[in-house]
PDB file of C-alpha atoms and ligand atoms in Angstrom:
ATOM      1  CA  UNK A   1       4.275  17.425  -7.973  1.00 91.00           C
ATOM      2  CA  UNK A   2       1.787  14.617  -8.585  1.00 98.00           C
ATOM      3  CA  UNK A   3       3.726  11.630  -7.537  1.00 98.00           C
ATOM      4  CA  UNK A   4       1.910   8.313  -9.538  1.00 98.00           C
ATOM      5  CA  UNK A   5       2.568   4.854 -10.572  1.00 98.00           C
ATOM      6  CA  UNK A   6       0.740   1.399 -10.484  1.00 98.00           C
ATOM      7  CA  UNK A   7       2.023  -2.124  -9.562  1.00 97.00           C
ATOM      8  CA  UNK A   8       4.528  -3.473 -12.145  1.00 97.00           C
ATOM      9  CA  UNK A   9       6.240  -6.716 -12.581  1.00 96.00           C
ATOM     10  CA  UNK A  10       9.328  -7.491 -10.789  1.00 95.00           C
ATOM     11  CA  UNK A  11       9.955 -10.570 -12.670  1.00 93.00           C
ATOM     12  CA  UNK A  12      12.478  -8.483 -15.380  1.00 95.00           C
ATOM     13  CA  UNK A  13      14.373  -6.564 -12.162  1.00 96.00           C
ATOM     14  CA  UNK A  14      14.391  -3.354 -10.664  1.00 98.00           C
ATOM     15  CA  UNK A  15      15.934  -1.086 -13.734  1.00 98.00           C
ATOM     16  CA  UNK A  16      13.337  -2.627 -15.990  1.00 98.00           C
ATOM     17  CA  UNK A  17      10.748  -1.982 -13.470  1.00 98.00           C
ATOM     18  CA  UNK A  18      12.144   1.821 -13.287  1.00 98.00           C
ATOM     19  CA  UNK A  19      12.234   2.297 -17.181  1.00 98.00           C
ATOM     20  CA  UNK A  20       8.719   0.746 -18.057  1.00 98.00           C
ATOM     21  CA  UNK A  21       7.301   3.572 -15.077  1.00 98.00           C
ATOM     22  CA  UNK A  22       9.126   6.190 -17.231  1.00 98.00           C
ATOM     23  CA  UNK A  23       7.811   4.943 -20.599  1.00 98.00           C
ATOM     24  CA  UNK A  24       4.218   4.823 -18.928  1.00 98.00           C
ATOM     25  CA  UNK A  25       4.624   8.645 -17.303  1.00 98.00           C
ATOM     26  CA  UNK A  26       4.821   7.121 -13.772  1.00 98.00           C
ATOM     27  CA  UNK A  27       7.760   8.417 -11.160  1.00 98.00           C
ATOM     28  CA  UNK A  28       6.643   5.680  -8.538  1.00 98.00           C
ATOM     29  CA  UNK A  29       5.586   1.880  -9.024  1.00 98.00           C
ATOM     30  CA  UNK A  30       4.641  -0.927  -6.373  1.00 98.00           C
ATOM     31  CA  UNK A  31       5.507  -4.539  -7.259  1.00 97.00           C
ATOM     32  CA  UNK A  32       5.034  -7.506  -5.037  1.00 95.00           C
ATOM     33  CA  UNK A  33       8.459  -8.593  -3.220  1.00 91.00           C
ATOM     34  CA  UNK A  34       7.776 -12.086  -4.338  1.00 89.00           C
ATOM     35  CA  UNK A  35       5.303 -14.165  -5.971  1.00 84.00           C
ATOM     36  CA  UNK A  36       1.546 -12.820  -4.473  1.00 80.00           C
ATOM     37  CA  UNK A  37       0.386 -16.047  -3.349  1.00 82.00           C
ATOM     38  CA  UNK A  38       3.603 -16.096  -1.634  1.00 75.00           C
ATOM     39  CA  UNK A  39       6.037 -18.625  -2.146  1.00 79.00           C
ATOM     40  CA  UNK A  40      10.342 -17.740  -2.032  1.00 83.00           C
ATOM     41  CA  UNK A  41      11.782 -14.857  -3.519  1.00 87.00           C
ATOM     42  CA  UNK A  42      14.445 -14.081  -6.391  1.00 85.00           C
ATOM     43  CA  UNK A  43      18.007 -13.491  -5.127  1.00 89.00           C
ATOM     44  CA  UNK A  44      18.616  -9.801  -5.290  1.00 93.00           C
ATOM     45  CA  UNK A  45      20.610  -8.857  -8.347  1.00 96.00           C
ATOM     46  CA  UNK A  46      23.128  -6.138  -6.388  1.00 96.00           C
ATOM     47  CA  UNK A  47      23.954  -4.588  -9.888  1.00 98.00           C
ATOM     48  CA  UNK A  48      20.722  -4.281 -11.236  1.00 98.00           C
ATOM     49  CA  UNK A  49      19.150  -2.492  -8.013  1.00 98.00           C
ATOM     50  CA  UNK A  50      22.807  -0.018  -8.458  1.00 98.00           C
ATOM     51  CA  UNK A  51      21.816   0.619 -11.741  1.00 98.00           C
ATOM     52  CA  UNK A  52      18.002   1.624 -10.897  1.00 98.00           C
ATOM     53  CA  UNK A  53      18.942   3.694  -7.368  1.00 98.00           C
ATOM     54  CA  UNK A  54      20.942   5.783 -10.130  1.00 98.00           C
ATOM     55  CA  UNK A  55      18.418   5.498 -12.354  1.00 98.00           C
ATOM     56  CA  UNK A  56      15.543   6.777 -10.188  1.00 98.00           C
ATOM     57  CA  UNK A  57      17.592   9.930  -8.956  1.00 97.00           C
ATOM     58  CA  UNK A  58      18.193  10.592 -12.226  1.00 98.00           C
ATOM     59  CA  UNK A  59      14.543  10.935 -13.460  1.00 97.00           C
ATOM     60  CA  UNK A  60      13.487  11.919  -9.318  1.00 96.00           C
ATOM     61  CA  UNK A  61      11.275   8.867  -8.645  1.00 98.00           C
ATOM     62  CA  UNK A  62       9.000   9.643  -5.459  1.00 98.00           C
ATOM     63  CA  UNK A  63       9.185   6.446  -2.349  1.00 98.00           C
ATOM     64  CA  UNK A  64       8.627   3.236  -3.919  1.00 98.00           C
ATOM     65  CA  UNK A  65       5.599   1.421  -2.266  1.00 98.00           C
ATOM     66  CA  UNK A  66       6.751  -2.633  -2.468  1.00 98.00           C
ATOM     67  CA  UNK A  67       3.746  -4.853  -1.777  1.00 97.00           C
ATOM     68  CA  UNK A  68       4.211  -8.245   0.312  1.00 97.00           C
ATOM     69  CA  UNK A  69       2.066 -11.215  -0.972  1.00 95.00           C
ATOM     70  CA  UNK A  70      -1.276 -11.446  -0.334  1.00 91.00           C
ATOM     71  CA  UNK A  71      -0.811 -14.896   1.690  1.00 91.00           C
ATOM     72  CA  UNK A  72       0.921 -12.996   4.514  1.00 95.00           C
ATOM     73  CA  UNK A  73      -1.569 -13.352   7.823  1.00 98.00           C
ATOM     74  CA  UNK A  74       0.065 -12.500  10.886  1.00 98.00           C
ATOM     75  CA  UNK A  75      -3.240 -13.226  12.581  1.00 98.00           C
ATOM     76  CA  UNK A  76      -3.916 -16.417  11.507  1.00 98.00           C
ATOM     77  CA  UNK A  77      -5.236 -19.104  13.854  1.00 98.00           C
ATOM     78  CA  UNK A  78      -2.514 -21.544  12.054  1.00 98.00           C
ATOM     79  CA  UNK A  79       0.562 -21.335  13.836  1.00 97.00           C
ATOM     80  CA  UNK A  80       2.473 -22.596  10.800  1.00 97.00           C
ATOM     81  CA  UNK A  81       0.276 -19.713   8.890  1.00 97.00           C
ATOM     82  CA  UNK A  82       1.789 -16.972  11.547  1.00 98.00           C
ATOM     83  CA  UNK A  83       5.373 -18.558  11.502  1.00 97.00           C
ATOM     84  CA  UNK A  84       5.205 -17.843   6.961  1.00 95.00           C
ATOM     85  CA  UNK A  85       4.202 -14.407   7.522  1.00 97.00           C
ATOM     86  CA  UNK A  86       7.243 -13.872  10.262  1.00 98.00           C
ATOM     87  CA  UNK A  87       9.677 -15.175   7.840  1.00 96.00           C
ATOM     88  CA  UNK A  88       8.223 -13.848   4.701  1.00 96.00           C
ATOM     89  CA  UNK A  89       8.187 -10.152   6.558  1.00 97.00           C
ATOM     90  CA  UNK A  90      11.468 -10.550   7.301  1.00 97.00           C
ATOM     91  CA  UNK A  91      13.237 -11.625   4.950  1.00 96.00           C
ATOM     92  CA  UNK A  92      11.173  -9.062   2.615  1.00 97.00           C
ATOM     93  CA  UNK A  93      12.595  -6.211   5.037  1.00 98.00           C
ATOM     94  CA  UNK A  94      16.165  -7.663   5.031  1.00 97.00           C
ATOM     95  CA  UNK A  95      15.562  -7.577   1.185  1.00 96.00           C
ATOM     96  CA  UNK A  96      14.657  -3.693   0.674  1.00 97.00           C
ATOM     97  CA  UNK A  97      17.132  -2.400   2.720  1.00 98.00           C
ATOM     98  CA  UNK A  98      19.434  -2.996  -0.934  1.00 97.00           C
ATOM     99  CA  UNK A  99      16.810  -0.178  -1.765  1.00 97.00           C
ATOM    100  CA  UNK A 100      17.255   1.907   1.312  1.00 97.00           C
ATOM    101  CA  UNK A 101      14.312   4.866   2.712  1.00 98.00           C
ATOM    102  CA  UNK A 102      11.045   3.087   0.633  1.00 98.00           C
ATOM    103  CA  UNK A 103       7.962   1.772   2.159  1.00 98.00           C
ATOM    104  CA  UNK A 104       6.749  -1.529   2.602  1.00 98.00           C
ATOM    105  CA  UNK A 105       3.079  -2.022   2.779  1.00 98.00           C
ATOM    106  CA  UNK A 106       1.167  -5.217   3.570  1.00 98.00           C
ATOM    107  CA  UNK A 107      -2.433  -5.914   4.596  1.00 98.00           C
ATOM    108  CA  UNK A 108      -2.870  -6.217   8.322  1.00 98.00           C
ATOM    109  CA  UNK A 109      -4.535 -10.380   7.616  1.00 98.00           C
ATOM    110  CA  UNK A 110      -7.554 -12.189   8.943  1.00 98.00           C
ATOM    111  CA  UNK A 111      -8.318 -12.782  12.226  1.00 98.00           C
ATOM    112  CA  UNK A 112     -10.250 -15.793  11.094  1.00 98.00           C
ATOM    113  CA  UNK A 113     -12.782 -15.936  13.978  1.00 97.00           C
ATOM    114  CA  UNK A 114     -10.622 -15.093  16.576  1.00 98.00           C
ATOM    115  CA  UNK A 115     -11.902 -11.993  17.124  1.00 98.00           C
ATOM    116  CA  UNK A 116     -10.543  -8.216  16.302  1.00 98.00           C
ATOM    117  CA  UNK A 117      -8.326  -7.894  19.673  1.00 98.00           C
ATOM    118  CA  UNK A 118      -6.378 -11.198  19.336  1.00 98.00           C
ATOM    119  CA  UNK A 119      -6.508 -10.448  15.560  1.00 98.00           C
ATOM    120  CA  UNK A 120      -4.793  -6.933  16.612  1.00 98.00           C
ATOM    121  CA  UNK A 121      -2.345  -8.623  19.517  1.00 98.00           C
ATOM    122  CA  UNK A 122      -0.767 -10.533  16.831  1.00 98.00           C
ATOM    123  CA  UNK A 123       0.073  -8.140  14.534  1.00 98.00           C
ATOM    124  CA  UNK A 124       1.000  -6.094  17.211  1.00 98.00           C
ATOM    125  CA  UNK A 125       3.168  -9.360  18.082  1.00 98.00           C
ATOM    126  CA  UNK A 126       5.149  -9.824  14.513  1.00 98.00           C
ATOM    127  CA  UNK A 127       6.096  -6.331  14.045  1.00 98.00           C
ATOM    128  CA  UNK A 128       7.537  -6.208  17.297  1.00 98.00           C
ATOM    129  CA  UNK A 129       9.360  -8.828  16.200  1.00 98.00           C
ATOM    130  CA  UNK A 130      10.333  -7.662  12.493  1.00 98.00           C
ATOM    131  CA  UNK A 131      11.090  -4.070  13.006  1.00 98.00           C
ATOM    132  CA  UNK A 132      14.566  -3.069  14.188  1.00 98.00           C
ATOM    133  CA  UNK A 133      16.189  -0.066  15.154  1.00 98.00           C
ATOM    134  CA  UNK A 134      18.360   0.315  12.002  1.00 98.00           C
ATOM    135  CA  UNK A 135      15.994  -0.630   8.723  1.00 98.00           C
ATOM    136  CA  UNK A 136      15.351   2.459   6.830  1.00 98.00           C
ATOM    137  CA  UNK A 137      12.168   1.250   5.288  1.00 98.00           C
ATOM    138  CA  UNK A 138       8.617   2.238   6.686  1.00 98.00           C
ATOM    139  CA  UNK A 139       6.359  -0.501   6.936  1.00 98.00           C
ATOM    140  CA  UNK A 140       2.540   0.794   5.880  1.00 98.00           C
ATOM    141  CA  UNK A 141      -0.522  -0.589   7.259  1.00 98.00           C
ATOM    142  CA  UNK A 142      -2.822  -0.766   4.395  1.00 98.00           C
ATOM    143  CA  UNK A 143      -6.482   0.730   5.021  1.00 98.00           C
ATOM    144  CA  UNK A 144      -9.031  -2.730   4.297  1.00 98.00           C
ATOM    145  CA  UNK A 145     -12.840  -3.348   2.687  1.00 98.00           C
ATOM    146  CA  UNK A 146     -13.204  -5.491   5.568  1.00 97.00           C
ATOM    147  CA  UNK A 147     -14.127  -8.113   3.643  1.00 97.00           C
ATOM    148  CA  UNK A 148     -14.689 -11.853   5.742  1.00 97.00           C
ATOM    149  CA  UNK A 149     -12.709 -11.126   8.891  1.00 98.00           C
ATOM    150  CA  UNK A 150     -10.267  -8.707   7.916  1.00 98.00           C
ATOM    151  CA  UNK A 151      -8.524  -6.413  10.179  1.00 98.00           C
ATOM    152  CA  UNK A 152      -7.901  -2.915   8.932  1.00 98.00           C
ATOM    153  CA  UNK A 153     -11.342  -2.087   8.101  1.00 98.00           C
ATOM    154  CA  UNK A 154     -11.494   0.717  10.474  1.00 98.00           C
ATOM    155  CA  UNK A 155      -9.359   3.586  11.449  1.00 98.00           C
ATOM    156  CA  UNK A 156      -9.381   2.785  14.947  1.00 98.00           C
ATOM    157  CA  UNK A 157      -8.331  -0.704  14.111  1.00 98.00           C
ATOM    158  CA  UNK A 158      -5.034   0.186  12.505  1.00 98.00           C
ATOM    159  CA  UNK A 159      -4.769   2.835  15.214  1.00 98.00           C
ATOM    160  CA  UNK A 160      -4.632   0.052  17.797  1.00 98.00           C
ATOM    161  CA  UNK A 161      -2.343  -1.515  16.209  1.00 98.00           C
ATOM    162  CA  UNK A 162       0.278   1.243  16.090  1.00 98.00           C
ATOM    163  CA  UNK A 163      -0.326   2.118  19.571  1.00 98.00           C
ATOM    164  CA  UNK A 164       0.691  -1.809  20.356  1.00 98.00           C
ATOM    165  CA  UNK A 165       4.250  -1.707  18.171  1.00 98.00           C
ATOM    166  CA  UNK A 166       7.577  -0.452  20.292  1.00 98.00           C
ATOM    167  CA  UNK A 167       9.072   1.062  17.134  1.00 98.00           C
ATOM    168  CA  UNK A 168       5.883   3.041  15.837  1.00 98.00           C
ATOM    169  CA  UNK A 169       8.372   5.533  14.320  1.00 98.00           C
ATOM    170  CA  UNK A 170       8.523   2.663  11.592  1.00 98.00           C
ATOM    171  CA  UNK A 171       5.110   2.447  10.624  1.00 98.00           C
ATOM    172  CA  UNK A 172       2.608   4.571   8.564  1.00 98.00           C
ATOM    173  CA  UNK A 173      -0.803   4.235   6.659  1.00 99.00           C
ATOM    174  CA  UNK A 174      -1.308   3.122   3.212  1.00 99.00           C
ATOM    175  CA  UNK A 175      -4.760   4.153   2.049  1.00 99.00           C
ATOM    176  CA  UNK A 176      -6.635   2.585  -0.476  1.00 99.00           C
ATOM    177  CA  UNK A 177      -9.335   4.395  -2.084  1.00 99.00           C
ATOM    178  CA  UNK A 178     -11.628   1.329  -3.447  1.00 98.00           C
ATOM    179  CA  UNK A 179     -11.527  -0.247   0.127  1.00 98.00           C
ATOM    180  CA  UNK A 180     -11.498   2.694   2.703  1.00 98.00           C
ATOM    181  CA  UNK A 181     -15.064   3.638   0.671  1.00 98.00           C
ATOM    182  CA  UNK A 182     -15.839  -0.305   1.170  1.00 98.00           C
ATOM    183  CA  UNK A 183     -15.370   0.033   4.701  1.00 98.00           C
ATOM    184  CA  UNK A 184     -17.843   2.975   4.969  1.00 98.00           C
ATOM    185  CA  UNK A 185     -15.634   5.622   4.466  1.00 98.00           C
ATOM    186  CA  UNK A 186     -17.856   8.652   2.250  1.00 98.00           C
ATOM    187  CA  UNK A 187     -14.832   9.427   0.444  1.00 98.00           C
ATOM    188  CA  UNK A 188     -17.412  10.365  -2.298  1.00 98.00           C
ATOM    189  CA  UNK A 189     -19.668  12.875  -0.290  1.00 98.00           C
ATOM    190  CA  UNK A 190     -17.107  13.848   2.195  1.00 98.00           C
ATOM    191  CA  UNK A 191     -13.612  13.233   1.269  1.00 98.00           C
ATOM    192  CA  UNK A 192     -12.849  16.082   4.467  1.00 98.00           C
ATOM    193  CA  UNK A 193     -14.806  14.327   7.013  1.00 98.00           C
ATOM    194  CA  UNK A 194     -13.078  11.273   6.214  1.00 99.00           C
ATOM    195  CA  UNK A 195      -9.593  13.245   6.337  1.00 98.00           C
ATOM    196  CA  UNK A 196     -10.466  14.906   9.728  1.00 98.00           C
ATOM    197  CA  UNK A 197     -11.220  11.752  11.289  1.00 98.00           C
ATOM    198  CA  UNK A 198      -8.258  10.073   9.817  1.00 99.00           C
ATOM    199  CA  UNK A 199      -6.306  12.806  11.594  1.00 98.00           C
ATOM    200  CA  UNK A 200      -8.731  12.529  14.293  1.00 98.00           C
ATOM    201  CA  UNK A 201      -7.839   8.943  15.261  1.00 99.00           C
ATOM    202  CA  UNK A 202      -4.736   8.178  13.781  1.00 98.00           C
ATOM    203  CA  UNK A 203      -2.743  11.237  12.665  1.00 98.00           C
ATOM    204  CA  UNK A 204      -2.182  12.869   9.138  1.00 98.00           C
ATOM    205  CA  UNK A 205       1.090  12.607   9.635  1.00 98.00           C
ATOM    206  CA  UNK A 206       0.767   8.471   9.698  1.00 98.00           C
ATOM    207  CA  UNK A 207      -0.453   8.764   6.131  1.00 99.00           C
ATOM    208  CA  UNK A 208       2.411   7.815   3.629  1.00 98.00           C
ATOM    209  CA  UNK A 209       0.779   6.586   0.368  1.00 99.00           C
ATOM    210  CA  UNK A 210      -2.240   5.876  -1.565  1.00 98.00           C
ATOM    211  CA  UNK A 211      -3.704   2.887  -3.666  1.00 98.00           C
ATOM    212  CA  UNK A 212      -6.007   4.533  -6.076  1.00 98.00           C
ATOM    213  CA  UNK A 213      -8.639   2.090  -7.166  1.00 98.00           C
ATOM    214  CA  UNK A 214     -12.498   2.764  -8.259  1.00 98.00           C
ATOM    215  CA  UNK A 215     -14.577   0.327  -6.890  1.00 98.00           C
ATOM    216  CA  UNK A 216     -17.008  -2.268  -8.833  1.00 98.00           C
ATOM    217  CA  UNK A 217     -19.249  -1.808  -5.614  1.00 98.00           C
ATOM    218  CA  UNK A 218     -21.141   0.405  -3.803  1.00 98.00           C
ATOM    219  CA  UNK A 219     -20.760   2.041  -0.830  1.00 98.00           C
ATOM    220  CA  UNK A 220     -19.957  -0.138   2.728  1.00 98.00           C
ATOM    221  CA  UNK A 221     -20.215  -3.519   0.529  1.00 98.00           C
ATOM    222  CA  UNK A 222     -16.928  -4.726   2.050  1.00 98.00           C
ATOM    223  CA  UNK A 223     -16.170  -6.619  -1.116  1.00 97.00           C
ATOM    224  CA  UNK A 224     -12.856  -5.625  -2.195  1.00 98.00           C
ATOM    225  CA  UNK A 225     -13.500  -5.203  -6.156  1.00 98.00           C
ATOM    226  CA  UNK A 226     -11.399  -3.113  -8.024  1.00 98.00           C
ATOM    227  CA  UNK A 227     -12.434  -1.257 -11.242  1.00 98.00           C
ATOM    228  CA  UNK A 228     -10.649   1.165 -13.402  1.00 98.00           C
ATOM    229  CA  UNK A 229     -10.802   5.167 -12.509  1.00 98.00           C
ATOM    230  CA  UNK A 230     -13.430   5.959 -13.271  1.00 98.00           C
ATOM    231  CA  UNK A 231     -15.693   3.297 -14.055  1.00 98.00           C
ATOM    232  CA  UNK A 232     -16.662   2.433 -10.826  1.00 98.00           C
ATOM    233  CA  UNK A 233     -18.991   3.530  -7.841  1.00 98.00           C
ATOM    234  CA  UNK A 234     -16.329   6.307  -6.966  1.00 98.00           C
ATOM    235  CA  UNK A 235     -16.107   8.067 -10.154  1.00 98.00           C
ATOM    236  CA  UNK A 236     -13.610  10.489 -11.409  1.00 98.00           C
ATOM    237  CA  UNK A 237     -14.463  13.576  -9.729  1.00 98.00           C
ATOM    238  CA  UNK A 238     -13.767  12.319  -6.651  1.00 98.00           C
ATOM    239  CA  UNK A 239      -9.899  11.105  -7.575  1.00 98.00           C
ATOM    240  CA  UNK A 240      -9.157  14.569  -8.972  1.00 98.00           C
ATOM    241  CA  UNK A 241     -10.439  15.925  -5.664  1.00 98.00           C
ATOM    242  CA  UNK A 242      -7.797  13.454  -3.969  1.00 98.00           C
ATOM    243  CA  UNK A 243      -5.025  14.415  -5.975  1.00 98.00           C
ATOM    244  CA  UNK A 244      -5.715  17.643  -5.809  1.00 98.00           C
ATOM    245  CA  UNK A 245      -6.132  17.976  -2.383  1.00 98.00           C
ATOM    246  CA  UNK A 246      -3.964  20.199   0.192  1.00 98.00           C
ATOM    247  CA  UNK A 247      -3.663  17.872   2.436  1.00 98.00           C
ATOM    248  CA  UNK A 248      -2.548  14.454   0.241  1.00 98.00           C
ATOM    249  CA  UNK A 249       0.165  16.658  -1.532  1.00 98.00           C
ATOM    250  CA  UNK A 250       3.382  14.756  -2.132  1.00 97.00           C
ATOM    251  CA  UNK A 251       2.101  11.375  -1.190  1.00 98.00           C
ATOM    252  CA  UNK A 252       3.093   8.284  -3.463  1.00 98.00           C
ATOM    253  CA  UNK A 253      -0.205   7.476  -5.199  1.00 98.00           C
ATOM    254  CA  UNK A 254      -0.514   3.449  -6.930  1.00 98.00           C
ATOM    255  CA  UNK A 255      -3.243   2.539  -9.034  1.00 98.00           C
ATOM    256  CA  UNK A 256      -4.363  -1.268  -8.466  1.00 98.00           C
ATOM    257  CA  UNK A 257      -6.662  -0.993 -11.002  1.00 98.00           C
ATOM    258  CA  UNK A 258      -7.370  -3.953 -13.965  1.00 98.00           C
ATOM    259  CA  UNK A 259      -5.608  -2.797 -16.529  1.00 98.00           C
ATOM    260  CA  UNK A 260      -2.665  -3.523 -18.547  1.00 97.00           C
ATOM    261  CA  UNK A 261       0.493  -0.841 -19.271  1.00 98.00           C
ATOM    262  CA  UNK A 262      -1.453   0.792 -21.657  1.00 98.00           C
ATOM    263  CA  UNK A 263      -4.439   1.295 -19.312  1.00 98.00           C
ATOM    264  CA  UNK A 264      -2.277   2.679 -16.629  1.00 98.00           C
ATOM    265  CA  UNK A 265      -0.381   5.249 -19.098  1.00 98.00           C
ATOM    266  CA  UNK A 266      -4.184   6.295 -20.098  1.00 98.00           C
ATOM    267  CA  UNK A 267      -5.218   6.590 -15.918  1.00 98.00           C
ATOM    268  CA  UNK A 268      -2.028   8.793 -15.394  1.00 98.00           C
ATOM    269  CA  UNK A 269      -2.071  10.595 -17.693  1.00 98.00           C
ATOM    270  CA  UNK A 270      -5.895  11.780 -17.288  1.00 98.00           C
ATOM    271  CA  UNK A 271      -5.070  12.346 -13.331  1.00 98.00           C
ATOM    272  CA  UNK A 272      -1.842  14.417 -14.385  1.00 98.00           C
ATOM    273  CA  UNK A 273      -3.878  16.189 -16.669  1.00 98.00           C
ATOM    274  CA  UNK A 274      -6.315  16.941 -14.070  1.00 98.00           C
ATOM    275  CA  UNK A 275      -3.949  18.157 -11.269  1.00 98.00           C
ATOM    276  CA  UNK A 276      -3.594  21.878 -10.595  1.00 95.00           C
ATOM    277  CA  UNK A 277      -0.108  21.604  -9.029  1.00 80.00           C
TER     278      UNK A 277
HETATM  279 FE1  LIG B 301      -3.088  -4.306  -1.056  1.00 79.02          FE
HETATM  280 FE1  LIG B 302      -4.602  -1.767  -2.204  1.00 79.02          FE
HETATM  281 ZN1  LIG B 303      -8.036  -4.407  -2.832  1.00 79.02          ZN
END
């Protein structure tokens, strides 16, 4: 089963959300949990999110993969700037347990400076504060170009951080195609080296979802550009070998490409015509 989807706009609600991934042959979206820039979030509508839980058994949607704004940097050297991304994360977490057992995935942020081990201490720091015992959701760490001073750009990065977080049982890897091959990761060349030392030096089994993005760069530019499948310095070969492989069956894959709805129905449906499952 090739589980696919891109981001969608929650501005209409969850069951709209869950009917426009239908219409577009998706059974999985992302969508930010608020505005991307940040900002407060929409009350929770506790009859629309019944009517898409019921909805998305119905038509077996795969784990949703929400998206917390970009503006979220638990590293910052602002304390203000740490104190947003505490509250945001929070009250995003409180927020998706009305859609119980989904993950949550947010970029690691910018040490700004500071250097990668404070960077890592406090985002070690916030999700030792976030997490709880009871949530149901699993927070993803997502893979980064390591553009300016971002952490995330290396497996041994997010690796750190995980080994720093109490409730690690909580937390997986989200990786993103366009910036893992940013980072200097030859998914191109070598898509099983890469694998092996993902497994290597954080664990397969840490690996819960994938962004799917060509790239408008080449290889190790630590830009972050994303291009359409494709059309970009990791061409299409190389995504059919990723959804194809043994090893990334089941995952929940998002394309974060530039496109509209139409352009996404197009992607999926050339990957689903491309997978041998
Ligand atoms: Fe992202
Ligand atoms: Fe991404
Ligand atoms: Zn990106």
């Amino acid at each position: 089963m090739l589980n696919i989807g891109c981001h969608l706009s929650a501005s209409k609600g969850y069951l709209h959300m869950g009917k426009e991934a239908t219409d577009i042959g998706a059974n999985t979206f992302a969508f930010f949990t608020r505005n991307p820039r940040g900002g407060s979030a929409k009350a929770i509508d506790t009859d629309d999110v019944k009517a898409f839980l019921e909805y998305a058994k119905e038509h077996s949607f795969a784990m949703l993969v929400a998206h917390a704004p970009y503006t979220l940097n638990a590293c910052s050297n602002k304390e203000e700037t740490r104190e947003f991304a505490l509250n945001t994360m929070k009250d995003d977490l409180a927020r998706m347990e009305y859609t119980p057992h989904q993950y949550y995935n947010f970029h690691p942020g910018s040490h700004v400076g500071q250097g990668e081990e404070t960077g890592i201490e406090l985002i070690t720091k916030q999700l030792n504060t976030v997490l709880t015992k009871d949530m149901t959701t699993t927070v993803l760490l997502e893979t980064m170009a390591g553009k300016g001073s971002e952490i995330g750009r290396s497996f041994e990065e997010l690796k750190a951080i995980i080994d720093g977080v109490e409730l690690d049982e909580k937390l997986g890897v989200c990786l993103d195609t366009c910036h893992v091959y940013d980072a200097g990761y030859d998914i191109v060349n070598d898509l099983d080296g890469v694998l092996d030392e993902f497994d290597r030096v954080i664990g397969l089994e840490r690996l819960k979802a994938m962004h799917m993005n060509d790239s408008k760069n080449p290889f190790e530019s630590h830009k972050d550009r994303h291009e359409k499948i494709g059309e970009g310095s990791i061409g299409l070969d190389t995504m059919i070998k990723i959804i194809n492989h043994p090893k990334l069956q089941g995952l929940p894959i998002i394309l974060e490409t530039p496109n509209e709805l139409d352009g996404y129905a197009h992607e999926i449906a050339v990957l689903r015509n491309a997978y041998n499952g």
